Amino acid sequence: MSKRGGRLSPKRFKDIRVSTGLTQDAFGKYLGLAKLSVSQFETGFRKPGKQLVLLMSYIELLNDRKRHEFLKVLREIVEKEFVSSSGKVRT
């Protein structure tokens, strides 16, 4: 892995997202990312950091049922930790 991120090609990033059956917008919400960020990772405009590479690799290894269960839990964590009661993302 490089210092700025892991080895996760834009195609592999997109393939993992597509395997979930989610749109860029929905996938981003599950990960706490904006749709634009997901798009930029998929086109290679931006490179994901180490933590996101690790998370994506984990998602890739899960079978469909486990993947959706994991994403559901991840979404709940993101909403609980980063979204206020007004629906706005906390920073």
Short mmCIF file of N, CA, C and O in Angstrom, two decimals:
data_model
loop_
_atom_site.label_atom_id
_atom_site.label_comp_id
_atom_site.label_asym_id
_atom_site.label_seq_id
_atom_site.Cartn_x
_atom_site.Cartn_y
_atom_site.Cartn_z
N MET A 1 0.83 -1.18 0.00
CA MET A 1 0.00 0.00 0.00
C MET A 1 0.88 1.24 0.00
O MET A 1 1.90 1.28 0.65
N SER A 2 0.43 2.24 -0.69
CA SER A 2 1.17 3.49 -0.69
C SER A 2 0.80 4.29 0.56
O SER A 2 -0.12 3.96 1.28
N LYS A 3 1.54 5.35 0.80
CA LYS A 3 1.27 6.18 1.98
C LYS A 3 -0.07 6.90 1.89
O LYS A 3 -0.69 7.17 2.89
N ARG A 4 -0.53 7.19 0.70
CA ARG A 4 -1.76 7.98 0.54
C ARG A 4 -3.00 7.11 0.41
O ARG A 4 -4.10 7.60 0.37
N GLY A 5 -2.83 5.83 0.30
CA GLY A 5 -4.00 4.98 0.16
C GLY A 5 -3.59 3.61 -0.32
O GLY A 5 -2.43 3.33 -0.56
N GLY A 6 -4.56 2.72 -0.43
CA GLY A 6 -4.26 1.37 -0.83
C GLY A 6 -4.41 1.18 -2.32
O GLY A 6 -4.66 2.13 -3.06
N ARG A 7 -4.28 -0.04 -2.71
CA ARG A 7 -4.41 -0.38 -4.12
C ARG A 7 -5.83 -0.81 -4.39
O ARG A 7 -6.19 -1.96 -4.17
N LEU A 8 -6.60 0.12 -4.81
CA LEU A 8 -7.99 -0.15 -5.15
C LEU A 8 -8.26 0.64 -6.42
O LEU A 8 -8.44 1.86 -6.37
N SER A 9 -8.25 -0.05 -7.54
CA SER A 9 -8.44 0.63 -8.81
C SER A 9 -9.85 1.20 -8.89
O SER A 9 -10.77 0.72 -8.21
N PRO A 10 -10.02 2.23 -9.72
CA PRO A 10 -11.37 2.77 -9.91
C PRO A 10 -12.37 1.71 -10.36
O PRO A 10 -13.51 1.68 -9.89
N LYS A 11 -11.92 0.80 -11.25
CA LYS A 11 -12.81 -0.26 -11.73
C LYS A 11 -13.21 -1.19 -10.59
O LYS A 11 -14.38 -1.56 -10.46
N ARG A 12 -12.26 -1.56 -9.76
CA ARG A 12 -12.58 -2.45 -8.64
C ARG A 12 -13.51 -1.75 -7.65
O ARG A 12 -14.45 -2.37 -7.14
N PHE A 13 -13.27 -0.47 -7.40
CA PHE A 13 -14.16 0.29 -6.51
C PHE A 13 -15.58 0.23 -7.05
O PHE A 13 -16.53 -0.09 -6.33
N LYS A 14 -15.73 0.50 -8.35
CA LYS A 14 -17.05 0.49 -8.96
C LYS A 14 -17.66 -0.91 -8.95
O LYS A 14 -18.84 -1.08 -8.65
N ASP A 15 -16.84 -1.92 -9.26
CA ASP A 15 -17.35 -3.30 -9.26
C ASP A 15 -17.90 -3.69 -7.89
O ASP A 15 -18.93 -4.35 -7.80
N ILE A 16 -17.20 -3.28 -6.83
CA ILE A 16 -17.67 -3.59 -5.47
C ILE A 16 -18.99 -2.89 -5.21
O ILE A 16 -19.94 -3.48 -4.71
N ARG A 17 -19.06 -1.61 -5.58
CA ARG A 17 -20.32 -0.87 -5.37
C ARG A 17 -21.46 -1.48 -6.17
O ARG A 17 -22.55 -1.71 -5.64
N VAL A 18 -21.21 -1.82 -7.43
CA VAL A 18 -22.24 -2.41 -8.28
C VAL A 18 -22.70 -3.75 -7.71
O VAL A 18 -23.89 -4.08 -7.76
N SER A 19 -21.76 -4.52 -7.13
CA SER A 19 -22.12 -5.82 -6.56
C SER A 19 -23.11 -5.69 -5.40
O SER A 19 -23.81 -6.65 -5.08
N THR A 20 -23.19 -4.51 -4.80
CA THR A 20 -24.14 -4.30 -3.71
C THR A 20 -25.54 -4.00 -4.24
O THR A 20 -26.51 -4.02 -3.50
N GLY A 21 -25.61 -3.64 -5.53
CA GLY A 21 -26.90 -3.28 -6.12
C GLY A 21 -27.33 -1.86 -5.79
O GLY A 21 -28.48 -1.49 -6.02
N LEU A 22 -26.41 -1.06 -5.27
CA LEU A 22 -26.74 0.30 -4.85
C LEU A 22 -26.25 1.33 -5.86
O LEU A 22 -25.22 1.14 -6.52
N THR A 23 -26.97 2.43 -5.94
CA THR A 23 -26.52 3.56 -6.75
C THR A 23 -25.35 4.24 -6.05
O THR A 23 -25.08 3.98 -4.88
N GLN A 24 -24.67 5.12 -6.76
CA GLN A 24 -23.58 5.88 -6.14
C GLN A 24 -24.08 6.65 -4.94
O GLN A 24 -23.43 6.69 -3.89
N ASP A 25 -25.24 7.27 -5.07
CA ASP A 25 -25.81 8.06 -3.99
C ASP A 25 -26.11 7.19 -2.77
O ASP A 25 -25.71 7.52 -1.65
N ALA A 26 -26.79 6.07 -2.98
CA ALA A 26 -27.15 5.19 -1.86
C ALA A 26 -25.90 4.58 -1.22
O ALA A 26 -25.79 4.53 0.01
N PHE A 27 -24.96 4.14 -2.04
CA PHE A 27 -23.72 3.55 -1.51
C PHE A 27 -22.96 4.58 -0.67
O PHE A 27 -22.46 4.26 0.41
N GLY A 28 -22.91 5.80 -1.17
CA GLY A 28 -22.25 6.86 -0.42
C GLY A 28 -22.90 7.10 0.93
O GLY A 28 -22.22 7.28 1.93
N LYS A 29 -24.21 7.06 0.97
CA LYS A 29 -24.92 7.25 2.24
C LYS A 29 -24.58 6.14 3.23
O LYS A 29 -24.42 6.40 4.42
N TYR A 30 -24.46 4.92 2.74
CA TYR A 30 -24.10 3.81 3.63
C TYR A 30 -22.70 4.00 4.19
O TYR A 30 -22.42 3.59 5.31
N LEU A 31 -21.80 4.61 3.41
CA LEU A 31 -20.42 4.78 3.84
C LEU A 31 -20.15 6.15 4.46
O LEU A 31 -19.04 6.43 4.90
N GLY A 32 -21.16 7.01 4.45
CA GLY A 32 -20.95 8.35 4.99
C GLY A 32 -20.21 9.25 4.01
O GLY A 32 -19.50 10.17 4.40
N LEU A 33 -20.37 8.96 2.72
CA LEU A 33 -19.70 9.73 1.66
C LEU A 33 -20.74 10.42 0.77
O LEU A 33 -21.85 9.94 0.63
N ALA A 34 -20.32 11.50 0.17
CA ALA A 34 -21.18 12.17 -0.82
C ALA A 34 -21.15 11.38 -2.13
O ALA A 34 -20.16 10.68 -2.43
N LYS A 35 -22.21 11.49 -2.91
CA LYS A 35 -22.26 10.84 -4.22
C LYS A 35 -21.06 11.26 -5.06
O LYS A 35 -20.47 10.44 -5.78
N LEU A 36 -20.69 12.54 -4.98
CA LEU A 36 -19.56 13.05 -5.76
C LEU A 36 -18.28 12.30 -5.41
O LEU A 36 -17.49 11.96 -6.30
N SER A 37 -18.07 12.03 -4.14
CA SER A 37 -16.87 11.28 -3.72
C SER A 37 -16.85 9.88 -4.33
O SER A 37 -15.83 9.43 -4.84
N VAL A 38 -17.98 9.20 -4.29
CA VAL A 38 -18.08 7.86 -4.87
C VAL A 38 -17.76 7.94 -6.35
O VAL A 38 -16.97 7.14 -6.87
N SER A 39 -18.33 8.91 -7.04
CA SER A 39 -18.07 9.09 -8.47
C SER A 39 -16.59 9.34 -8.74
O SER A 39 -16.01 8.76 -9.66
N GLN A 40 -15.98 10.17 -7.92
CA GLN A 40 -14.56 10.48 -8.11
C GLN A 40 -13.67 9.28 -7.85
O GLN A 40 -12.66 9.10 -8.52
N PHE A 41 -14.03 8.43 -6.90
CA PHE A 41 -13.26 7.21 -6.67
C PHE A 41 -13.41 6.26 -7.86
O PHE A 41 -12.46 5.60 -8.26
N GLU A 42 -14.62 6.20 -8.43
CA GLU A 42 -14.88 5.30 -9.54
C GLU A 42 -14.24 5.75 -10.84
O GLU A 42 -13.97 4.93 -11.71
N THR A 43 -13.99 7.03 -10.99
CA THR A 43 -13.36 7.54 -12.20
C THR A 43 -11.85 7.70 -12.04
O THR A 43 -11.15 7.95 -13.02
N GLY A 44 -11.37 7.57 -10.82
CA GLY A 44 -9.94 7.72 -10.58
C GLY A 44 -9.51 9.14 -10.31
O GLY A 44 -8.33 9.43 -10.16
N PHE A 45 -10.47 10.07 -10.23
CA PHE A 45 -10.15 11.46 -9.95
C PHE A 45 -9.58 11.61 -8.55
O PHE A 45 -8.72 12.44 -8.30
N ARG A 46 -10.10 10.79 -7.63
CA ARG A 46 -9.60 10.75 -6.25
C ARG A 46 -9.23 9.32 -5.91
O ARG A 46 -9.81 8.38 -6.46
N LYS A 47 -8.32 9.16 -4.98
CA LYS A 47 -7.94 7.83 -4.51
C LYS A 47 -8.42 7.67 -3.06
O LYS A 47 -8.23 8.55 -2.25
N PRO A 48 -9.03 6.52 -2.76
CA PRO A 48 -9.51 6.30 -1.40
C PRO A 48 -8.34 6.11 -0.43
O PRO A 48 -7.29 5.59 -0.80
N GLY A 49 -8.55 6.53 0.80
CA GLY A 49 -7.55 6.35 1.85
C GLY A 49 -7.50 4.91 2.33
O GLY A 49 -8.32 4.07 1.94
N LYS A 50 -6.56 4.62 3.19
CA LYS A 50 -6.34 3.26 3.68
C LYS A 50 -7.58 2.66 4.33
O LYS A 50 -7.90 1.49 4.10
N GLN A 51 -8.27 3.45 5.15
CA GLN A 51 -9.44 2.92 5.85
C GLN A 51 -10.55 2.53 4.87
O GLN A 51 -11.20 1.50 5.04
N LEU A 52 -10.75 3.36 3.86
CA LEU A 52 -11.79 3.06 2.88
C LEU A 52 -11.39 1.86 2.03
O LEU A 52 -12.23 1.02 1.69
N VAL A 53 -10.12 1.74 1.69
CA VAL A 53 -9.65 0.58 0.94
C VAL A 53 -9.91 -0.69 1.74
O VAL A 53 -10.41 -1.69 1.22
N LEU A 54 -9.60 -0.65 3.02
CA LEU A 54 -9.83 -1.80 3.90
C LEU A 54 -11.32 -2.15 3.96
O LEU A 54 -11.71 -3.32 3.84
N LEU A 55 -12.14 -1.14 4.14
CA LEU A 55 -13.59 -1.35 4.21
C LEU A 55 -14.12 -1.93 2.90
O LEU A 55 -14.91 -2.88 2.91
N MET A 56 -13.68 -1.39 1.79
CA MET A 56 -14.13 -1.88 0.48
C MET A 56 -13.68 -3.33 0.27
O MET A 56 -14.44 -4.15 -0.26
N SER A 57 -12.48 -3.65 0.68
CA SER A 57 -11.97 -5.02 0.55
C SER A 57 -12.81 -5.98 1.38
O SER A 57 -13.12 -7.09 0.96
N TYR A 58 -13.21 -5.55 2.57
CA TYR A 58 -14.05 -6.36 3.44
C TYR A 58 -15.43 -6.56 2.79
O TYR A 58 -15.94 -7.69 2.75
N ILE A 59 -16.01 -5.51 2.28
CA ILE A 59 -17.31 -5.60 1.62
C ILE A 59 -17.24 -6.57 0.45
O ILE A 59 -18.13 -7.39 0.23
N GLU A 60 -16.14 -6.51 -0.28
CA GLU A 60 -15.95 -7.38 -1.44
C GLU A 60 -15.93 -8.86 -1.05
O GLU A 60 -16.40 -9.72 -1.80
N LEU A 61 -15.40 -9.18 0.12
CA LEU A 61 -15.27 -10.56 0.55
C LEU A 61 -16.58 -11.18 1.03
O LEU A 61 -16.72 -12.41 1.05
N LEU A 62 -17.52 -10.36 1.43
CA LEU A 62 -18.77 -10.87 1.99
C LEU A 62 -19.69 -11.41 0.90
O LEU A 62 -19.74 -10.88 -0.21
N ASN A 63 -20.45 -12.45 1.24
CA ASN A 63 -21.46 -12.92 0.29
C ASN A 63 -22.62 -11.91 0.30
O ASN A 63 -22.66 -11.02 1.15
N ASP A 64 -23.53 -12.04 -0.63
CA ASP A 64 -24.60 -11.04 -0.78
C ASP A 64 -25.38 -10.79 0.50
O ASP A 64 -25.62 -9.64 0.87
N ARG A 65 -25.80 -11.84 1.18
CA ARG A 65 -26.60 -11.68 2.40
C ARG A 65 -25.82 -10.95 3.48
O ARG A 65 -26.30 -9.99 4.08
N LYS A 66 -24.61 -11.38 3.72
CA LYS A 66 -23.77 -10.76 4.74
C LYS A 66 -23.41 -9.33 4.36
O LYS A 66 -23.32 -8.45 5.21
N ARG A 67 -23.20 -9.09 3.08
CA ARG A 67 -22.86 -7.75 2.60
C ARG A 67 -23.98 -6.77 2.92
O ARG A 67 -23.74 -5.68 3.43
N HIS A 68 -25.21 -7.17 2.65
CA HIS A 68 -26.34 -6.27 2.91
C HIS A 68 -26.57 -6.08 4.41
O HIS A 68 -26.92 -4.97 4.84
N GLU A 69 -26.35 -7.11 5.20
CA GLU A 69 -26.45 -6.97 6.65
C GLU A 69 -25.40 -6.00 7.16
O GLU A 69 -25.68 -5.14 7.99
N PHE A 70 -24.17 -6.16 6.67
CA PHE A 70 -23.07 -5.28 7.09
C PHE A 70 -23.35 -3.83 6.70
O PHE A 70 -23.17 -2.91 7.50
N LEU A 71 -23.81 -3.62 5.47
CA LEU A 71 -24.10 -2.25 5.02
C LEU A 71 -25.23 -1.63 5.84
O LEU A 71 -25.20 -0.43 6.13
N LYS A 72 -26.20 -2.45 6.23
CA LYS A 72 -27.30 -1.94 7.05
C LYS A 72 -26.77 -1.45 8.40
O LYS A 72 -27.12 -0.36 8.86
N VAL A 73 -25.92 -2.25 9.02
CA VAL A 73 -25.34 -1.86 10.31
C VAL A 73 -24.46 -0.62 10.13
O VAL A 73 -24.52 0.31 10.94
N LEU A 74 -23.68 -0.60 9.07
CA LEU A 74 -22.81 0.55 8.80
C LEU A 74 -23.64 1.82 8.62
O LEU A 74 -23.30 2.88 9.16
N ARG A 75 -24.74 1.71 7.92
CA ARG A 75 -25.62 2.87 7.71
C ARG A 75 -26.17 3.38 9.04
O ARG A 75 -26.22 4.58 9.28
N GLU A 76 -26.57 2.46 9.90
CA GLU A 76 -27.09 2.85 11.21
C GLU A 76 -26.02 3.58 12.03
O GLU A 76 -26.31 4.58 12.70
N ILE A 77 -24.79 3.10 11.95
CA ILE A 77 -23.69 3.75 12.67
C ILE A 77 -23.46 5.15 12.13
O ILE A 77 -23.32 6.11 12.89
N VAL A 78 -23.41 5.26 10.82
CA VAL A 78 -23.18 6.57 10.19
C VAL A 78 -24.27 7.54 10.59
O VAL A 78 -24.01 8.68 10.97
N GLU A 79 -25.52 7.09 10.51
CA GLU A 79 -26.64 7.97 10.87
C GLU A 79 -26.58 8.37 12.34
O GLU A 79 -26.83 9.52 12.69
N LYS A 80 -26.26 7.44 13.20
CA LYS A 80 -26.22 7.72 14.64
C LYS A 80 -25.08 8.67 14.98
O LYS A 80 -25.24 9.59 15.78
N GLU A 81 -23.92 8.46 14.39
CA GLU A 81 -22.73 9.21 14.75
C GLU A 81 -22.57 10.53 14.00
O GLU A 81 -21.97 11.46 14.52
N PHE A 82 -23.07 10.60 12.78
CA PHE A 82 -22.74 11.74 11.94
C PHE A 82 -23.92 12.56 11.43
O PHE A 82 -23.74 13.55 10.75
N VAL A 83 -25.14 12.15 11.75
CA VAL A 83 -26.30 12.89 11.26
C VAL A 83 -27.09 13.39 12.46
O VAL A 83 -27.44 12.63 13.35
N SER A 84 -27.35 14.69 12.46
CA SER A 84 -28.12 15.26 13.56
C SER A 84 -29.60 14.95 13.40
O SER A 84 -30.02 14.43 12.38
N SER A 85 -30.37 15.28 14.39
CA SER A 85 -31.81 15.02 14.35
C SER A 85 -32.49 15.80 13.22
O SER A 85 -33.56 15.43 12.77
N SER A 86 -31.86 16.87 12.76
CA SER A 86 -32.44 17.65 11.66
C SER A 86 -32.15 17.02 10.29
O SER A 86 -32.64 17.50 9.28
N GLY A 87 -31.34 15.96 10.29
CA GLY A 87 -31.02 15.30 9.02
C GLY A 87 -29.76 15.82 8.36
O GLY A 87 -29.39 15.37 7.30
N LYS A 88 -29.10 16.78 8.99
CA LYS A 88 -27.87 17.34 8.42
C LYS A 88 -26.66 16.59 8.97
O LYS A 88 -26.65 16.17 10.12
N VAL A 89 -25.66 16.42 8.13
CA VAL A 89 -24.45 15.73 8.53
C VAL A 89 -23.67 16.60 9.50
O VAL A 89 -23.43 17.78 9.25
N ARG A 90 -23.30 16.00 10.65
CA ARG A 90 -22.48 16.71 11.64
C ARG A 90 -21.02 16.59 11.24
O ARG A 90 -20.59 15.58 10.74
N THR A 91 -20.28 17.64 11.51
CA THR A 91 -18.84 17.59 11.22
C THR A 91 -18.04 17.65 12.49
O THR A 91 -18.53 17.93 13.53
#
